[in-house]
PDB file of C-alpha atoms in Angstrom:
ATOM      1  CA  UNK I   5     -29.516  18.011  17.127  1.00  0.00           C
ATOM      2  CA  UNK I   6     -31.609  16.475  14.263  1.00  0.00           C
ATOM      3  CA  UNK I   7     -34.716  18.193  12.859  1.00  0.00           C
ATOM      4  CA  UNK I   8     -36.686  15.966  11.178  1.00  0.00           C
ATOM      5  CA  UNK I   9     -40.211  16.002   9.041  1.00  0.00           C
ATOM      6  CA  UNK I  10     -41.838  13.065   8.313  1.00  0.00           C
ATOM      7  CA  UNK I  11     -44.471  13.056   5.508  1.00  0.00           C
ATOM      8  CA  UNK I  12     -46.973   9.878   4.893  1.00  0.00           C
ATOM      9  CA  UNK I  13     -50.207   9.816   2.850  1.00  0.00           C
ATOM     10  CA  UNK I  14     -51.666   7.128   5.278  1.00  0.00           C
ATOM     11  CA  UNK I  15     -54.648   7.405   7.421  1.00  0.00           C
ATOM     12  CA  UNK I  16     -53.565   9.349  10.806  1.00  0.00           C
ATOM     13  CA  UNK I  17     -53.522   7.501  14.118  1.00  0.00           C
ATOM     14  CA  UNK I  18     -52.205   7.775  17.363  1.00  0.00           C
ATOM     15  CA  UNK I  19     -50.393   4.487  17.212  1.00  0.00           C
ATOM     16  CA  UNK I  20     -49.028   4.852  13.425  1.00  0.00           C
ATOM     17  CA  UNK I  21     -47.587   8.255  14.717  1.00  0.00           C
ATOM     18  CA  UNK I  22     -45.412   6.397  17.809  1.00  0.00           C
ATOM     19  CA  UNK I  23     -44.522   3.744  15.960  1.00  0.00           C
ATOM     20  CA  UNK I  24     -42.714   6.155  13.313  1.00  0.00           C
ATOM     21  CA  UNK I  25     -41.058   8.267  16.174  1.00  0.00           C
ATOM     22  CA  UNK I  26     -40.141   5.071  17.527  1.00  0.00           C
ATOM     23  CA  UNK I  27     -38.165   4.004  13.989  1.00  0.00           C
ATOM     24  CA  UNK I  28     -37.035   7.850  13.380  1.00  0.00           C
ATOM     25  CA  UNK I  29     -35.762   8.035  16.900  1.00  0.00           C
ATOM     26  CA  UNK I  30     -34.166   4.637  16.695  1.00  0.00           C
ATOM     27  CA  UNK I  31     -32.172   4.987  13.529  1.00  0.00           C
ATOM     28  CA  UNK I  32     -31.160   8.579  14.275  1.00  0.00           C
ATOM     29  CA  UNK I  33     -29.465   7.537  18.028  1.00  0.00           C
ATOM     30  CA  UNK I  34     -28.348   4.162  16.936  1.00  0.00           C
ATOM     31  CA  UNK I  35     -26.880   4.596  13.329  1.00  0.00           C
ATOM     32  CA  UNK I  36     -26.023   8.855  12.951  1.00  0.00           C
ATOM     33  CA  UNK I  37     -25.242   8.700  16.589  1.00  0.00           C
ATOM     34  CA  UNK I  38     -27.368  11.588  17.597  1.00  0.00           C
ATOM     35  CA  UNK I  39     -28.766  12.746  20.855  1.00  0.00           C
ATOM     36  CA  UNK I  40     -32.576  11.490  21.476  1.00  0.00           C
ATOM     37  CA  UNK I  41     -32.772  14.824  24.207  1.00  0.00           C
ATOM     38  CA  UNK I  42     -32.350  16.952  21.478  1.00  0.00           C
ATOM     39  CA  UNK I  43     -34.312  15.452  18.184  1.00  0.00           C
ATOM     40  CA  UNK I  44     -37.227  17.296  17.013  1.00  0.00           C
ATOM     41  CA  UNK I  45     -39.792  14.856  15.266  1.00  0.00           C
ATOM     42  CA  UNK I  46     -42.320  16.600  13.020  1.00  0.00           C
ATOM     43  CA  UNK I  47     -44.841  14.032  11.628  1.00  0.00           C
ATOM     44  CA  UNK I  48     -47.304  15.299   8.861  1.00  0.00           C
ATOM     45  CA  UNK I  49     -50.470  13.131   7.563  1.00  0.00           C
ATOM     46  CA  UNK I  50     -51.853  13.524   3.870  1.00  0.00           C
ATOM     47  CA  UNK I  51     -54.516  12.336   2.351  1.00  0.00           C
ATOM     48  CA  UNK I  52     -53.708   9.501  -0.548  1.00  0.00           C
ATOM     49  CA  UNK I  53     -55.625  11.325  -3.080  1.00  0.00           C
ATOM     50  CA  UNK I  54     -53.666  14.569  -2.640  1.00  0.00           C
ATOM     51  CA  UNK I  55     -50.110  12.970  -3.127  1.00  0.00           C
ATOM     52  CA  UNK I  56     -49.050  11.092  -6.208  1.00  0.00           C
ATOM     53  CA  UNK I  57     -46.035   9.950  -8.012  1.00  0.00           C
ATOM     54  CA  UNK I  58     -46.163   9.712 -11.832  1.00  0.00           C
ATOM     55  CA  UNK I  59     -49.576  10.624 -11.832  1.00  0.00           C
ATOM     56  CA  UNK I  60     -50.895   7.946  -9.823  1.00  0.00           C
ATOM     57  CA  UNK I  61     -51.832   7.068  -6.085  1.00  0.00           C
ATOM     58  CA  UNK I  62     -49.693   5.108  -4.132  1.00  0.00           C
ATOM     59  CA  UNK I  63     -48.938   4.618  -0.482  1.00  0.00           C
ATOM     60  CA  UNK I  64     -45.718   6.719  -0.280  1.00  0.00           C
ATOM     61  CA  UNK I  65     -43.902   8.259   2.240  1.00  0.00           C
ATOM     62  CA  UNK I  66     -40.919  11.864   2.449  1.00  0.00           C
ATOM     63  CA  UNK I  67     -38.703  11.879   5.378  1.00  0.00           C
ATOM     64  CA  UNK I  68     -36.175  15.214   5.430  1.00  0.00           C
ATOM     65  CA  UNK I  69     -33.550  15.238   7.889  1.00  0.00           C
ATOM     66  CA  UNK I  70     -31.080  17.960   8.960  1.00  0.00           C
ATOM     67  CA  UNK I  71     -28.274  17.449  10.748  1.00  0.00           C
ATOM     68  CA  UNK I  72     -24.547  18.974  11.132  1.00  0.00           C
ATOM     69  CA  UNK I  73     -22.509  18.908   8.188  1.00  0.00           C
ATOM     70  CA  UNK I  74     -19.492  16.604   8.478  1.00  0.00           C
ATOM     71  CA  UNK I  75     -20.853  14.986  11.887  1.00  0.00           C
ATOM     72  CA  UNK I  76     -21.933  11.508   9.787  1.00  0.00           C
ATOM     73  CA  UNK I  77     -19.672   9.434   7.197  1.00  0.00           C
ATOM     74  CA  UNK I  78     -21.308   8.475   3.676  1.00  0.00           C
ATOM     75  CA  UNK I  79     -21.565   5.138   5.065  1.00  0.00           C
ATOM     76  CA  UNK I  80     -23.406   6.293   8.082  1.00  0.00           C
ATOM     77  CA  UNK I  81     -25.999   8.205   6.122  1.00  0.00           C
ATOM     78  CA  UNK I  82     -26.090   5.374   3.627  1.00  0.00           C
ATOM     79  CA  UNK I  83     -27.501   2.651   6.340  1.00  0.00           C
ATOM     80  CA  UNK I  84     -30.173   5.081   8.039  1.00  0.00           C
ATOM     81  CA  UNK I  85     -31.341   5.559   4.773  1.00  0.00           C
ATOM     82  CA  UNK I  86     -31.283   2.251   3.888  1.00  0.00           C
ATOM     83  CA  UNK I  87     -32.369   0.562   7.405  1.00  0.00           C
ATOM     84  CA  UNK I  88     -35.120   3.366   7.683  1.00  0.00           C
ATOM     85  CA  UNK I  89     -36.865   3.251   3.964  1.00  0.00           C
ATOM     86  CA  UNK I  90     -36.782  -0.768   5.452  1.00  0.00           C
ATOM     87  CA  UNK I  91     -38.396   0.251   8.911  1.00  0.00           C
ATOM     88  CA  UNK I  92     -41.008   2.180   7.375  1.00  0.00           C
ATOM     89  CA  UNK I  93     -41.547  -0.847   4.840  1.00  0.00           C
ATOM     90  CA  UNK I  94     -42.312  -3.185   7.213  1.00  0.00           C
ATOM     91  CA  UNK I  95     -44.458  -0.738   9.105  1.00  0.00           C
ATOM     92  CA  UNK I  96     -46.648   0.564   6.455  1.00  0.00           C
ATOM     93  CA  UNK I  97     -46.634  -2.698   3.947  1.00  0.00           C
ATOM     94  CA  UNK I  98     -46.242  -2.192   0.745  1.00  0.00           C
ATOM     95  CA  UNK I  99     -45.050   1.165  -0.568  1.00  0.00           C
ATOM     96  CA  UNK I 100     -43.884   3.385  -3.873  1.00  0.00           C
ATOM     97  CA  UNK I 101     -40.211   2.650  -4.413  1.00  0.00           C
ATOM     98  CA  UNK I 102     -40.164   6.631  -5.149  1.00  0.00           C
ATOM     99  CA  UNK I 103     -40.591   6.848  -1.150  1.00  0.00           C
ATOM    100  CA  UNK I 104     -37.883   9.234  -0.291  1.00  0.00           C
ATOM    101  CA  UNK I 105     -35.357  10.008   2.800  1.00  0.00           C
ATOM    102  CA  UNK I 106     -33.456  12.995   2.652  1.00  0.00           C
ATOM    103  CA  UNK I 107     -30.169  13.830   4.586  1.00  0.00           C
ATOM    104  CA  UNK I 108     -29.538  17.347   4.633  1.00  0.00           C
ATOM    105  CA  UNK I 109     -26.142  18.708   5.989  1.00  0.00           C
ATOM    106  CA  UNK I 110     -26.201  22.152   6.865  1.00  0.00           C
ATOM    107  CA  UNK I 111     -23.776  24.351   8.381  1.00  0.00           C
ATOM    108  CA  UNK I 112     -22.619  24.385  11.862  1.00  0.00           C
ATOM    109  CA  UNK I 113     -22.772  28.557  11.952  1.00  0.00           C
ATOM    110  CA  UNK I 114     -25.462  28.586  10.271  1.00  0.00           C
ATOM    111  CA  UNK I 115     -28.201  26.616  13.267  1.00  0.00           C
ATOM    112  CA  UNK I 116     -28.584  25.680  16.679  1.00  0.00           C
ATOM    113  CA  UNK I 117     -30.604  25.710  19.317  1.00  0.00           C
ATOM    114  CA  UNK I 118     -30.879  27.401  22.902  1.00  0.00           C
ATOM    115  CA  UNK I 119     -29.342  30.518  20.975  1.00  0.00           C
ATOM    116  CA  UNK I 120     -26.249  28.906  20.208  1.00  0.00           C
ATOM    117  CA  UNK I 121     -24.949  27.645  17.226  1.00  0.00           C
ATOM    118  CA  UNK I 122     -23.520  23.772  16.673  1.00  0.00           C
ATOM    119  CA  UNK I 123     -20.136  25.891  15.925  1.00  0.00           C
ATOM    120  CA  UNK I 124     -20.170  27.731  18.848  1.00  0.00           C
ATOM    121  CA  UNK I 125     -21.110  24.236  20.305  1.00  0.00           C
ATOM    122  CA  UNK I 126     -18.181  22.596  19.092  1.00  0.00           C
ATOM    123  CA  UNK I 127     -15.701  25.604  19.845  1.00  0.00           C
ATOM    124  CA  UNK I 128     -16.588  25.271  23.479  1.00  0.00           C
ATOM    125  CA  UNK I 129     -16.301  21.487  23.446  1.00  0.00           C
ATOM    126  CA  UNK I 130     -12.504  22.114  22.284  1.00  0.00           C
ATOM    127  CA  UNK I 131     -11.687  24.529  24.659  1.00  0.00           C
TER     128      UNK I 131
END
């Protein structure tokens, strides 16, 4: 049950914005093994001038991602990082190598959705 906000400073369209859900949703079912039903897609556009690294704009992109803590291997995360930062390469051409992607594991008891908690989630699976 990913949660995931995507970040660009990139002019805004209509087929920018599917073409990134396509990639996010891609790499998320394919490579973490996640469920597509259940992967929430935030996408967020910025103007160049208000986003800089070092003092200086560049086309750049942030891409956060919460999922389950100890549902993914190192070498899991390592290739949607790496394959995705790629995707979103070849997408938007050339961009800031400070372009980040962010994995954060977070606790099963600790979210969920439909009020229920991946834990609780899990518990039931097992019984």
């Amino acid at each position: 049950m990913p949660y995931i906000n995507v970040k660009l400073n990139t002019k805004e369209s209509d087929d920018l914005r599917e073409k990134i859900v396509d990639i996010v949703l891609e790499n998320t079912t394919s490579i973490l093994n996640k469920k597509k039903e259940v992967t929430s897609v935030l996408l967020e556009f910025f103007s160049s001038k208000s986003w800089s690294i070092g003092g200086v704009n560049s086309p750049t992109f942030y891409l956060d991602i919460k999922i389950t803590k100890g549902t993914n291997t190192k070498e899991q995360k390592a290739k949607y990082i790496e394959k995705t930062y790629e995707d979103f390469k070849e997408l938007l051409g050339e961009i800031n190598p400070a372009s980040y992607i962010v994995i954060d594991e977070v606790d099963g008891d600790s979210w969920g959705f439909e009020a229920r908690t991946q834990e609780y989630r899990y518990i039931k699976s097992k019984l």
